[in-house]
Short mmCIF file of C-alpha atoms in Angstrom, two decimals:
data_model
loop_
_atom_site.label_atom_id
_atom_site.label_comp_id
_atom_site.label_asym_id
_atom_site.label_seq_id
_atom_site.Cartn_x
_atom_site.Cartn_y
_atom_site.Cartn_z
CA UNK W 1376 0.00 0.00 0.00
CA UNK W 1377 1.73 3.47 -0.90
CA UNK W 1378 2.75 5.31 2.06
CA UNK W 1379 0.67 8.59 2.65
CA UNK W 1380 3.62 10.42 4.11
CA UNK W 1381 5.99 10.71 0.62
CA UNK W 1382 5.80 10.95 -2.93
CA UNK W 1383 1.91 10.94 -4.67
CA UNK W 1384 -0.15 10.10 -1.64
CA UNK W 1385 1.05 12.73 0.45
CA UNK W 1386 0.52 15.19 -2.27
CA UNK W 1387 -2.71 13.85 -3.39
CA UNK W 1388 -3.63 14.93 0.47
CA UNK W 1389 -2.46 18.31 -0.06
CA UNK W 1390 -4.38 18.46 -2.75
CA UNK W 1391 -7.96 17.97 -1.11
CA UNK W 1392 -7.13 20.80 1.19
CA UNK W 1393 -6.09 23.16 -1.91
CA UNK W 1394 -8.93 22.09 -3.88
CA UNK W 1395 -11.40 23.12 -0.41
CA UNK W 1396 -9.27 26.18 -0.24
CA UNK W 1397 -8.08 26.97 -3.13
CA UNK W 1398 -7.53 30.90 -2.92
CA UNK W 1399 -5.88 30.49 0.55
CA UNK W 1400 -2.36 31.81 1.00
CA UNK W 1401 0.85 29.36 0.95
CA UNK W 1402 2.33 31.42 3.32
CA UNK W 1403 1.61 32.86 6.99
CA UNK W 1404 2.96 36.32 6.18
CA UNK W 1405 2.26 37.31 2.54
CA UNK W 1406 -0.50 36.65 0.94
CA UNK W 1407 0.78 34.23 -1.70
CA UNK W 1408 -2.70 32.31 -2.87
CA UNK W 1409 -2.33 28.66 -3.83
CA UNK W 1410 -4.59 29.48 -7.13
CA UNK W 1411 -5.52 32.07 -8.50
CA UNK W 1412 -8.82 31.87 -10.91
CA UNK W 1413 -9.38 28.33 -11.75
CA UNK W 1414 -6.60 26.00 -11.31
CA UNK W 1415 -4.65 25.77 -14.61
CA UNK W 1416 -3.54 21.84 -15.14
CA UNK W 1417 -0.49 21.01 -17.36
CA UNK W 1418 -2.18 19.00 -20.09
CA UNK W 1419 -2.01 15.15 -20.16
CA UNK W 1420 0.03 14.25 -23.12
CA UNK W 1421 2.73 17.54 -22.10
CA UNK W 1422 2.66 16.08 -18.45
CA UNK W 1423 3.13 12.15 -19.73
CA UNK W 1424 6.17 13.83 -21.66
CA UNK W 1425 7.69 16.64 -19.56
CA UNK W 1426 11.49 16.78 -18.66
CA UNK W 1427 13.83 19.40 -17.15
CA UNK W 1428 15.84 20.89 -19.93
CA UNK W 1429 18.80 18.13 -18.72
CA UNK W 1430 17.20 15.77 -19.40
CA UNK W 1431 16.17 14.60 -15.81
CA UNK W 1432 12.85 13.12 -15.29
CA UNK W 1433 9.67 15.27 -12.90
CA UNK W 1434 9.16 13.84 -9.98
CA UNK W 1435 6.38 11.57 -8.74
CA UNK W 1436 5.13 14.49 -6.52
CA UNK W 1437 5.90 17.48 -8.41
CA UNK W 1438 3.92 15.64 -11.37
CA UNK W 1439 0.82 15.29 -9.76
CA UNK W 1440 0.93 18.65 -8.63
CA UNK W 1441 1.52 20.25 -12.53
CA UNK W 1442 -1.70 17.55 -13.46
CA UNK W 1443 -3.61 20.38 -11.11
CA UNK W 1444 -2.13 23.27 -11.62
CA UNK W 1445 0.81 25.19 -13.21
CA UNK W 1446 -0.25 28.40 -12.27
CA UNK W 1447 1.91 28.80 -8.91
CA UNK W 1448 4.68 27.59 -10.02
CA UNK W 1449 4.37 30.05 -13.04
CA UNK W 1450 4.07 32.93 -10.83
CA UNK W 1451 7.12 32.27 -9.48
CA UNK W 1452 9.32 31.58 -12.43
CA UNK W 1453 9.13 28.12 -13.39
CA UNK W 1454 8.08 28.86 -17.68
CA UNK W 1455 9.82 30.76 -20.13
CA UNK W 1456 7.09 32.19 -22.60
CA UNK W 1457 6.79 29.18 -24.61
CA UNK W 1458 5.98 27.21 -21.58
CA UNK W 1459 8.82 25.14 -20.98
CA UNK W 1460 10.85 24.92 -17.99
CA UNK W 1461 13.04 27.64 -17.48
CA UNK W 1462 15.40 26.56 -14.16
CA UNK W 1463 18.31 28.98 -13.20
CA UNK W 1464 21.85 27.56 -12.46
CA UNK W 1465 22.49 28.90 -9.22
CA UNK W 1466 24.49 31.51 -9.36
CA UNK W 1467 22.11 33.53 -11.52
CA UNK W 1468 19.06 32.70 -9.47
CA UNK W 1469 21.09 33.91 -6.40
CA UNK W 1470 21.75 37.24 -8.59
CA UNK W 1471 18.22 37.34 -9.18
CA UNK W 1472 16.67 37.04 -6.15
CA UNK W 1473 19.47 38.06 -3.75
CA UNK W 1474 21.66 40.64 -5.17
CA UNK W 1475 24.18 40.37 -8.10
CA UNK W 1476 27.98 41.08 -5.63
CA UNK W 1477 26.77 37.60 -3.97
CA UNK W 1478 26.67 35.67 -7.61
CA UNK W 1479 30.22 34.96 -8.55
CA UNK W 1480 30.59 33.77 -4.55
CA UNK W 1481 28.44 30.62 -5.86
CA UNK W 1482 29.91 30.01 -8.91
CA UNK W 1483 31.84 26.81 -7.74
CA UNK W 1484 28.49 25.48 -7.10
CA UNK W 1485 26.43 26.41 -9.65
CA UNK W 1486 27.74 23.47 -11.50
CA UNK W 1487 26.47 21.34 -9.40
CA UNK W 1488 23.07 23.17 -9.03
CA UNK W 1489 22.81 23.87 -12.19
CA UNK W 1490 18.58 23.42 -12.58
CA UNK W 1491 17.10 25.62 -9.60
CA UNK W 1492 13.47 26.44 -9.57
CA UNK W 1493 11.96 29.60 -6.87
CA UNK W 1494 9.13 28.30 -4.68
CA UNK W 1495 7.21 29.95 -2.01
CA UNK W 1496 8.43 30.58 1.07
CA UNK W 1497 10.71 32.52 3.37
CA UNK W 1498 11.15 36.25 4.08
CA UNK W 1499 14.68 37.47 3.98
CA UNK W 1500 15.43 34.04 2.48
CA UNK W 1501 14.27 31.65 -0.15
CA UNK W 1502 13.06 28.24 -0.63
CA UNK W 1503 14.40 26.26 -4.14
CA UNK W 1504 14.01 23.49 -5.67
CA UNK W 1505 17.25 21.29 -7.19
CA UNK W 1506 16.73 19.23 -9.87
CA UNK W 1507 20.05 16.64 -10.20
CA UNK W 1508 20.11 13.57 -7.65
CA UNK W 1509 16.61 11.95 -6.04
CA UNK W 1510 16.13 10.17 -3.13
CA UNK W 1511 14.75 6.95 -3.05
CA UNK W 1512 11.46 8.02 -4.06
CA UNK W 1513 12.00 9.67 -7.02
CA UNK W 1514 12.05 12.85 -5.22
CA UNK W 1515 14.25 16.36 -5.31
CA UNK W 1516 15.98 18.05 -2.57
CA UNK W 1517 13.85 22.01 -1.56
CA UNK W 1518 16.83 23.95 0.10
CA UNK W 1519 16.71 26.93 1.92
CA UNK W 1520 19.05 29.73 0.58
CA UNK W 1521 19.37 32.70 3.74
CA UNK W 1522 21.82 35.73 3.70
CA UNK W 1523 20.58 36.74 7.17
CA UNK W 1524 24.24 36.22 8.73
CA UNK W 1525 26.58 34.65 6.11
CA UNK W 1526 25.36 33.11 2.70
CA UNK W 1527 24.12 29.52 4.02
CA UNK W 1528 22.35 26.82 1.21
CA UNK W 1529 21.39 23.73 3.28
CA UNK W 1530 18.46 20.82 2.76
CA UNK W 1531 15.50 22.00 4.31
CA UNK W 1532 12.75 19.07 2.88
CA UNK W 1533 13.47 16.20 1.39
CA UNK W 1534 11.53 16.33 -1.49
CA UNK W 1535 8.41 19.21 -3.07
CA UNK W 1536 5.98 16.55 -1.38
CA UNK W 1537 7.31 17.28 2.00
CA UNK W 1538 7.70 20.82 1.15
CA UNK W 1539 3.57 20.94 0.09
CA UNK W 1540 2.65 19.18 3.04
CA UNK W 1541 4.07 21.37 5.15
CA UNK W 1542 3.40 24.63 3.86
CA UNK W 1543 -0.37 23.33 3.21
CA UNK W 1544 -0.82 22.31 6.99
CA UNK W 1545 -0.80 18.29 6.10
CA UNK W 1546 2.21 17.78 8.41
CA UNK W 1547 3.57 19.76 11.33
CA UNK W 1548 7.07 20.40 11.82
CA UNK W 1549 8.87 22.23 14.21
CA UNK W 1550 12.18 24.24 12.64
CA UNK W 1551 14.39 25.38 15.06
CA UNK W 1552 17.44 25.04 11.79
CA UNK W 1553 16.84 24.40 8.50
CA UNK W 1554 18.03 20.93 9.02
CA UNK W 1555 15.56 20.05 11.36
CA UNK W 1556 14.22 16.70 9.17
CA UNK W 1557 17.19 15.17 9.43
CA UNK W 1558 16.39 14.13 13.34
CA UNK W 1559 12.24 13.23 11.57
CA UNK W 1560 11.66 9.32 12.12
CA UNK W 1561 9.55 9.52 8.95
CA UNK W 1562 11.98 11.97 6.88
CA UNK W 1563 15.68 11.22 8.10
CA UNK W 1564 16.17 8.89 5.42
CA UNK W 1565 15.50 10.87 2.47
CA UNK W 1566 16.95 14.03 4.04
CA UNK W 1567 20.36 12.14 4.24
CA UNK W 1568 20.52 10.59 0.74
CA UNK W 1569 20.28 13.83 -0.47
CA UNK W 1570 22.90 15.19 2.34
CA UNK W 1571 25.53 11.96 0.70
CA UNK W 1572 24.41 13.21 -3.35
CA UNK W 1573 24.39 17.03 -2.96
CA UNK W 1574 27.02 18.06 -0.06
CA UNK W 1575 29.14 14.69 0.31
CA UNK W 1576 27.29 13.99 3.48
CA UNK W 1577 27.36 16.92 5.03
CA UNK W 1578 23.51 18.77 5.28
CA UNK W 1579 24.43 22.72 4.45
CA UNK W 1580 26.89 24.71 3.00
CA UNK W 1581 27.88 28.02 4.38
CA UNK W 1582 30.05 30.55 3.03
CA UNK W 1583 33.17 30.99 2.30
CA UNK W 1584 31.91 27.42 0.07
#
């Protein structure tokens, strides 16, 4: 029986409190609604086809959300006009969103993170997806990128499921770091495979990288 805590069960939960709710915000403190109009699905024979621009496969989770809607995800860069996938390496999505003197400081890891996609969340910092290595369901790492002290990129979910649950009040977490899942009974797994494929077991990168 597939497990309601990862992949498409957990977001096929989020999903019946979206579609209840749909204009209600993502976020606490800006209102960030999770549709706005009617919900905008990615059509069925684009969605049975769709790839990041490397190549790499959609997720299990992220594809079930795009078979509901693309329009969050549009509003927050995810398209180029055409309406294919448009990641940023990311060193240009840190220019973009945090200031252009703190680009060439990520350079050296931009090769690795070279498909980053914005998603909703933060303040003062940002919440992105990395498309390279999955766990072992399918799933890609959502990091947290904060300048608040010194430039820090570290694994804050373990995959855009996790991320939906959580921000759509399916699960409960408390975050006292951004690394909090690790120490999760449910999510310490996945949040350390990714740890091993994207910072060579470590969790977080801070700077000087």
């Amino acid at each position: 029986m597939p497990d309601p805590m990862h992949g498409v069960p957990l977001v096929e939960r989020v999903l019946e409190v979206v579609r209840c709710h749909p204009t209600a915000s993502v976020l606490d403190h800006y209102p960030v609604p999770w549709v706005t109009g009617a919900p905008r699905p990615m059509p069925a024979d684009e969605l049975a086809d769709a790839v990041f621009p490397s190549g790499r496969p959609v997720s299990p989770g992220l594809r079930t959300w795009l078979g509901y809607d693309t329009g969050l995800l549009a509003r927050h860069g995810w398209f180029a006009a055409d309406g294919t996938f448009a990641p940023r390496p990311l060193d240009r999505f840190v220019a973009d969103e945090m200031g252009a003197a703190w680009a060439p400081e990520f350079a050296g890891l931009a090769e690795r993170f070279d498909e980053c996609f914005l998603l909703p969340g933060g303040s003062d910092s940002r919440r992105l997806l990395a498309v390279g290595p999955v766990d072992g369901t399918g799933e890609y790492p959502v990091l947290a990128l904060d300048f608040d002290d010194l430039p820090y990129l570290g694994l804050m979910y373990p995959g855009f499921d996790v991320y939906l649950g959580d921000t759509a009040g399916v699960l409960e977490f408390d975050f006292p770091e951004y690394t909090a899942l690790v120490g999760h009974p449910v999510y310490s797994r996945r949040m350390r495979e990714h740890g091993a494929r994207w910072f060579g077991g470590e969790l977080e990168v801070q700077f000087p990288f």
